[in-house]
């Protein structure tokens, strides 16, 4: 087989040590553990409580984990694509800082912002680079320090989000293994339902915007909820159909972790058994671009070569999509 696919050959992850559980949130806003668990499935999330722990630092720790487990030489990495909505700063790509701190001296690097769909978009971007034949080792990371843009006085949002980073290595494969297909969609009407209104070129930060807390995430949860279920269900069905597959052919679904009720609804709409759908939202909450790679990081032992995996995500914008992959072999320090 001559076609080049990009296959995931290593996974790394990092979550901060500080745990923010529902009991702690009960003391901060008018909420209860019971409400949060019943409505979202979240029990706790990790928070980068050290102010010196930026998005770049979490990404570096995830990359170090990947390098430690896979034994690859950082100097062999050709490119880093970093999906994030919480860059270290607005100007100067965070991915470049990561390369500097992680010793990826031969890599070019850039950030990609597609909110909660960021990792999936970045995975296909990285895969496209590998498929050209010009790049042999491409790192794709998803990292968000959501605690830097969450208002811990707003119970509509602060219960949902957490901090973390996950990264995968993509390499060429010529035996039909790896990323097979992607379906991506966007709808700009979604921006009014989920955004950080101030701090960009549309509305620069000033005293008023700060007083009105417009530098924090604002969300119409109910509208996002409905669109997320529809968007992910449709994208998954479309990518299955385009590849002449049914839900029965899929070994695992790895969905964006925004709300357990959204995940369950998408699984039901697809007709996939619950035990095939990977879930870790109870431990980390919604880490935005990091949910998918952290799911891969947590459950990598379950994935066997040849398994068909369906990824799906939905986020601000709106952005959404689904990707189909055939799992390959992960590198170990020996191979
Ligand atoms: O990653 C992609 C982006 N994000 C998402 O995909 C998130 C999508 N949305 C959601 O996950 C859900 O909409 C939420 C978890 C945000 C909210 O759940 P919901 O079932 O849609 O609740 P709701 O907004 O319809 O609110 C129901 C009630 C309201 O009270 P009333 O009006 O019925 O009296 C809210 O004020 O629950 C109230 N409420 C809360 N109560 C206790 C809202 N937040 C809380 C809270 N604790 N934290």
Coordinates of C-alpha atoms and ligand atoms in Angstrom, one line a residue:
X1 CA 0.0 0.0 0.0
X2 CA 1.6 3.3 -1.1
X3 CA -0.8 5.8 0.6
X4 CA 0.8 7.6 3.5
X5 CA -1.3 8.0 6.6
X6 CA -0.3 9.7 9.8
X7 CA -0.4 7.4 12.8
X8 CA -0.2 8.2 16.5
X9 CA 3.0 6.5 17.9
X10 CA 3.3 8.1 21.3
X11 CA 1.1 9.9 23.9
X12 CA 2.0 12.2 26.8
X13 CA -0.1 14.1 29.3
X14 CA 0.0 16.4 32.2
X15 CA -2.6 17.6 34.7
X16 CA -1.7 19.9 37.7
X17 CA -1.7 18.4 41.2
X18 CA -4.2 20.9 42.7
X19 CA -7.7 19.3 42.8
X20 CA -10.8 21.6 42.8
X21 CA -13.6 19.3 43.8
X22 CA -17.3 19.9 44.0
X23 CA -17.2 20.4 47.7
X24 CA -14.8 23.3 47.3
X25 CA -17.1 24.9 44.6
X26 CA -20.0 24.6 47.0
X27 CA -18.2 27.1 49.2
X28 CA -17.4 29.5 46.3
X29 CA -20.8 29.7 44.5
X30 CA -24.5 28.8 45.0
X31 CA -24.3 25.1 43.9
X32 CA -24.3 21.6 45.2
X33 CA -22.2 18.5 44.5
X34 CA -25.5 16.7 43.6
X35 CA -26.4 19.3 41.0
X36 CA -23.0 19.3 39.4
X37 CA -22.8 15.5 39.3
X38 CA -26.3 15.0 38.0
X39 CA -26.1 17.8 35.3
X40 CA -22.5 17.3 34.1
X41 CA -20.9 14.1 35.5
X42 CA -18.0 16.2 36.9
X43 CA -16.7 15.4 40.4
X44 CA -13.4 17.3 40.3
X45 CA -11.0 19.1 38.0
X46 CA -7.3 20.0 38.1
X47 CA -6.2 23.6 38.5
X48 CA -2.8 25.1 37.7
X49 CA -2.8 27.0 41.0
X50 CA 0.9 28.1 40.6
X51 CA 0.7 31.4 38.7
X52 CA 4.0 30.5 37.0
X53 CA 2.3 27.4 35.4
X54 CA 1.3 28.8 32.0
X55 CA -0.1 26.9 29.0
X56 CA 3.4 26.5 27.6
X57 CA 4.6 25.0 30.9
X58 CA 1.8 22.4 31.0
X59 CA 2.5 21.5 27.3
X60 CA 6.3 21.1 28.1
X61 CA 5.5 18.7 30.9
X62 CA 3.2 16.7 28.6
X63 CA 5.9 16.6 25.9
X64 CA 8.5 15.5 28.5
X65 CA 6.2 12.6 29.5
X66 CA 5.8 11.6 25.8
X67 CA 9.6 11.7 25.3
X68 CA 10.2 9.8 28.5
X69 CA 7.8 7.0 27.5
X70 CA 8.7 6.8 23.8
X71 CA 12.4 7.5 23.9
X72 CA 12.3 9.8 20.9
X73 CA 15.0 12.4 20.4
X74 CA 13.6 15.9 20.8
X75 CA 15.9 17.1 18.0
X76 CA 14.1 14.8 15.5
X77 CA 10.7 16.6 16.0
X78 CA 9.9 18.5 12.7
X79 CA 6.9 20.5 13.9
X80 CA 4.6 21.2 16.9
X81 CA 1.0 22.2 16.4
X82 CA -0.5 23.5 19.7
X83 CA -4.2 23.7 20.0
X84 CA -5.2 26.2 22.7
X85 CA -7.6 29.0 23.5
X86 CA -5.6 30.2 26.4
X87 CA -2.2 31.1 24.9
X88 CA 0.6 32.4 27.2
X89 CA 0.0 35.8 25.6
X90 CA -2.0 37.2 22.6
X91 CA 1.1 38.0 20.5
X92 CA 4.0 35.5 20.1
X93 CA 2.8 31.9 19.5
X94 CA 2.8 29.8 22.7
X95 CA 4.0 26.8 20.6
X96 CA 7.3 28.5 19.9
X97 CA 7.9 29.1 23.7
X98 CA 7.1 25.4 24.1
X99 CA 9.8 24.4 21.6
X100 CA 12.3 26.6 23.4
X101 CA 11.5 25.1 26.8
X102 CA 11.2 21.5 25.7
X103 CA 14.4 21.5 23.5
X104 CA 12.6 21.0 20.2
X105 CA 15.4 22.9 18.5
X106 CA 14.6 21.8 14.9
X107 CA 10.9 22.1 15.0
X108 CA 8.8 24.9 13.5
X109 CA 5.7 25.6 15.6
X110 CA 2.4 27.4 15.6
X111 CA -0.8 27.7 17.7
X112 CA -4.2 26.7 16.4
X113 CA -7.4 28.0 18.0
X114 CA -10.6 26.1 17.4
X115 CA -11.7 26.1 21.1
X116 CA -12.9 22.7 22.2
X117 CA -12.5 21.3 18.7
X118 CA -8.9 22.5 18.6
X119 CA -7.1 19.2 19.2
X120 CA -9.2 17.5 16.5
X121 CA -8.5 20.3 14.0
X122 CA -4.8 20.2 15.0
X123 CA -4.6 16.4 14.6
X124 CA -5.8 16.6 11.0
X125 CA -3.5 19.6 10.3
X126 CA -0.5 17.6 11.7
X127 CA -1.6 14.5 9.8
X128 CA -1.7 16.5 6.6
X129 CA 1.9 17.6 7.1
X130 CA 2.9 14.0 7.6
X131 CA 1.0 12.9 4.6
X132 CA 3.0 15.2 2.4
X133 CA 6.0 13.0 3.1
X134 CA 8.1 16.1 4.1
X135 CA 7.7 15.8 7.8
X136 CA 8.4 12.5 9.7
X137 CA 7.7 13.5 13.3
X138 CA 4.9 16.0 14.1
X139 CA 3.8 16.7 17.7
X140 CA 0.1 17.7 18.2
X141 CA -0.7 19.1 21.6
X142 CA -4.0 20.3 23.1
X143 CA -3.6 22.5 26.2
X144 CA -5.8 24.9 28.1
X145 CA -5.4 26.8 31.3
X146 CA -9.2 27.4 31.6
X147 CA -8.7 28.7 35.2
X148 CA -7.1 31.8 33.6
X149 CA -10.4 32.8 31.8
X150 CA -13.0 31.4 34.2
X151 CA -15.0 33.6 36.6
X152 CA -15.1 31.7 39.9
X153 CA -18.1 33.8 40.9
X154 CA -20.2 32.5 38.0
X155 CA -21.8 29.1 38.7
X156 CA -22.9 28.7 35.1
X157 CA -19.3 28.2 34.0
X158 CA -16.9 27.7 36.9
X159 CA -18.2 24.2 37.7
X160 CA -17.4 23.0 34.2
X161 CA -13.7 23.8 33.4
X162 CA -10.3 22.5 34.3
X163 CA -6.7 22.8 33.3
X164 CA -4.5 20.2 31.5
X165 CA -2.4 19.2 28.5
X166 CA -2.1 16.2 26.2
X167 CA 0.1 15.5 23.3
X168 CA 0.5 12.9 20.6
X169 CA 3.3 12.1 18.1
X170 CA 2.3 11.6 14.5
X171 CA 4.6 9.5 12.2
X172 CA 4.1 8.2 8.6
X173 CA 2.6 4.8 8.0
X174 CA 2.3 2.9 4.7
X175 CA 0.1 0.0 5.8
X176 CA -3.2 1.7 6.0
X177 CA -3.0 2.5 9.7
X178 CA -3.5 6.0 11.2
X179 CA -5.9 8.9 10.6
X180 CA -8.3 7.9 7.8
X181 CA -10.8 10.8 7.4
X182 CA -12.1 13.9 9.0
X183 CA -15.3 15.9 8.7
X184 CA -15.2 19.4 10.1
X185 CA -17.8 22.1 10.3
X186 CA -18.1 25.7 11.6
X187 CA -21.0 28.1 12.2
X188 CA -20.1 31.6 13.1
X189 CA -23.5 32.3 14.6
X190 CA -22.3 30.3 17.6
X191 CA -20.0 33.0 18.8
X192 CA -22.8 34.8 20.7
X193 CA -23.4 31.7 22.8
X194 CA -19.9 31.0 24.0
X195 CA -17.0 33.3 24.1
X196 CA -14.6 35.5 26.0
X197 CA -16.0 38.9 24.8
X198 CA -13.1 41.2 25.7
X199 CA -9.4 41.2 25.3
X200 CA -9.2 40.8 21.5
X201 CA -9.2 43.2 18.6
X202 CA -13.1 43.3 18.6
X203 CA -13.2 44.7 22.1
X204 CA -10.0 45.5 23.8
X205 CA -9.7 45.2 27.6
X206 CA -10.3 48.4 29.5
X207 CA -11.6 49.3 32.9
X208 CA -15.2 48.9 31.9
X209 CA -14.7 45.4 30.3
X210 CA -12.8 44.3 33.4
X211 CA -15.6 45.6 35.7
X212 CA -18.2 43.8 33.6
X213 CA -16.1 40.6 33.8
X214 CA -16.0 40.4 30.0
X215 CA -12.5 39.0 30.1
X216 CA -14.0 35.7 31.4
X217 CA -15.8 32.9 29.6
X218 CA -19.5 33.6 29.0
X219 CA -21.9 30.8 27.9
X220 CA -25.5 30.2 27.1
X221 CA -25.2 26.6 28.3
X222 CA -28.6 25.3 27.1
X223 CA -28.0 26.5 23.5
X224 CA -24.5 25.1 23.4
X225 CA -25.7 21.8 24.9
X226 CA -28.3 21.2 22.1
X227 CA -25.9 22.2 19.3
X228 CA -23.1 20.0 20.7
X229 CA -25.3 16.9 20.6
X230 CA -26.6 17.6 17.1
X231 CA -23.2 18.6 15.8
X232 CA -21.2 15.7 17.1
X233 CA -23.9 13.2 16.2
X234 CA -24.2 14.4 12.6
X235 CA -20.4 14.6 12.1
X236 CA -19.9 11.1 13.4
X237 CA -22.7 9.7 11.2
X238 CA -21.3 11.5 8.2
X239 CA -17.8 10.2 8.6
X240 CA -19.0 6.7 9.2
X241 CA -21.2 6.8 6.1
X242 CA -18.4 8.2 3.9
X243 CA -16.2 5.3 4.9
X244 CA -19.0 2.7 4.5
X245 CA -18.9 1.9 8.2
X246 CA -21.7 1.4 10.8
X247 CA -21.5 2.0 14.5
X248 CA -20.9 -1.7 15.0
X249 CA -17.6 -1.4 13.1
X250 CA -16.3 1.1 15.7
X251 CA -14.2 -0.2 18.6
X252 CA -14.0 3.0 20.6
X253 CA -15.5 6.5 20.6
X254 CA -13.3 9.2 22.1
X255 CA -15.6 12.3 22.5
X256 CA -14.9 15.8 23.7
X257 CA -15.6 15.9 27.5
X258 CA -17.9 18.8 28.0
X259 CA -20.8 17.2 29.8
X260 CA -21.6 13.5 30.5
X261 CA -25.1 14.0 29.4
X262 CA -23.9 15.3 26.0
X263 CA -21.5 12.3 25.7
X264 CA -24.3 9.8 26.6
X265 CA -26.7 11.4 24.1
X266 CA -24.2 11.2 21.3
X267 CA -23.4 7.6 22.1
X268 CA -27.1 6.7 22.1
X269 CA -27.8 8.6 18.9
X270 CA -25.0 6.6 17.2
X271 CA -26.2 3.3 18.7
X272 CA -22.8 2.6 20.3
X273 CA -22.5 0.5 23.5
X274 CA -21.7 2.7 26.5
X275 CA -18.6 0.6 27.3
X276 CA -17.1 1.6 24.0
X277 CA -17.3 5.4 24.8
X278 CA -14.3 6.8 26.7
X279 CA -15.1 9.1 29.6
X280 CA -12.8 10.8 32.1
X281 CA -14.8 14.0 32.7
X282 CA -15.5 13.1 36.3
X283 CA -11.8 13.6 37.1
X284 CA -10.8 16.6 34.9
X285 CA -14.0 18.5 33.9
X286 CA -13.8 20.2 30.5
X287 CA -10.2 21.0 29.7
X288 CA -11.1 22.4 26.2
X289 CA -8.4 21.5 23.7
X290 CA -6.9 18.9 26.2
X291 CA -9.9 16.6 26.6
X292 CA -9.2 14.3 23.6
X293 CA -5.5 13.8 24.2
X294 CA -6.0 13.3 27.9
X295 CA -8.6 10.6 27.1
X296 CA -6.0 8.9 24.9
X297 CA -3.4 9.3 27.6
X298 CA -5.7 7.8 30.3
X299 CA -7.1 4.9 28.2
X300 CA -4.1 4.0 25.9
X301 CA -3.8 0.5 27.4
X302 CA -7.3 -0.3 26.0
X303 CA -6.5 0.5 22.4
X304 CA -5.1 -2.4 20.3
X305 CA -3.5 -2.2 16.8
X306 CA -6.2 -2.3 14.2
X307 CA -8.9 -0.9 16.5
X308 CA -11.2 1.7 14.7
X309 CA -11.5 4.8 16.8
X310 CA -14.0 7.6 16.2
X311 CA -13.1 11.0 17.7
X312 CA -15.6 13.8 17.9
X313 CA -15.6 17.3 19.4
X314 CA -17.7 20.5 19.6
X315 CA -16.7 23.9 20.8
X316 CA -17.0 27.7 20.6
X317 CA -17.3 29.3 17.2
X318 CA -19.2 27.0 16.8
X319 CA -16.6 24.5 15.6
X320 CA -17.2 20.7 15.4
X321 CA -16.2 17.6 13.7
X322 CA -15.4 13.9 13.7
X323 CA -12.3 11.9 12.8
X324 CA -11.8 8.3 12.0
X325 CA -8.5 6.5 12.9
X326 CA -7.1 3.0 12.8
X327 CA -4.9 2.5 15.8
X328 CA -1.3 1.4 15.4
X329 CA 1.6 0.5 17.6
X330 CA 2.9 2.9 20.3
X331 CA 6.6 3.3 20.6
X332 CA 8.2 2.1 23.8
X333 CA 11.8 2.9 24.9
X334 CA 12.9 -0.4 23.3
X335 CA 11.5 -0.1 19.8
Ligands
LIG1 O1 -17.0 22.4 25.4 C1 -18.0 22.9 24.6 C2 -18.7 24.0 25.4 N1 -19.5 23.7 26.5 C3 -20.5 22.8 26.6 O2 -20.6 21.9 25.7 C4 -21.4 22.9 27.7 C5 -22.8 22.8 27.3 N2 -23.8 23.1 28.3 C6 -23.9 22.3 29.4 O3 -23.1 21.5 29.7 C7 -25.1 22.6 30.3 O4 -26.0 23.5 29.7 C8 -24.8 23.2 31.7 C9 -24.1 22.2 32.6 C10 -23.9 24.5 31.5 C11 -26.0 23.6 32.4 O5 -26.9 22.5 32.6 P1 -28.4 22.6 32.1 O6 -29.0 21.3 32.4 O7 -28.5 23.1 30.7 O8 -29.0 23.7 33.1 P2 -29.7 25.1 32.8 O9 -28.7 26.1 32.3 O10 -30.9 24.8 31.9 O11 -30.2 25.5 34.2 C12 -31.1 24.7 35.0 C13 -31.2 25.4 36.3 C14 -31.4 26.9 36.3 O12 -32.3 27.3 37.3 P3 -33.8 27.6 37.0 O13 -33.8 28.6 36.0 O14 -34.4 26.3 36.5 O15 -34.4 28.0 38.3 C15 -30.0 27.4 36.6 O16 -30.1 28.7 37.2 O17 -30.0 25.1 37.1 C16 -29.5 26.4 37.6 N3 -28.1 26.3 37.6 C17 -27.4 25.8 38.7 N4 -27.8 25.3 39.9 C18 -26.9 24.8 40.7 C19 -27.2 26.7 36.7 N5 -25.9 26.4 37.1 C20 -26.0 25.9 38.3 C21 -25.1 25.4 39.3 N6 -25.6 24.9 40.5 N7 -23.8 25.4 39.1

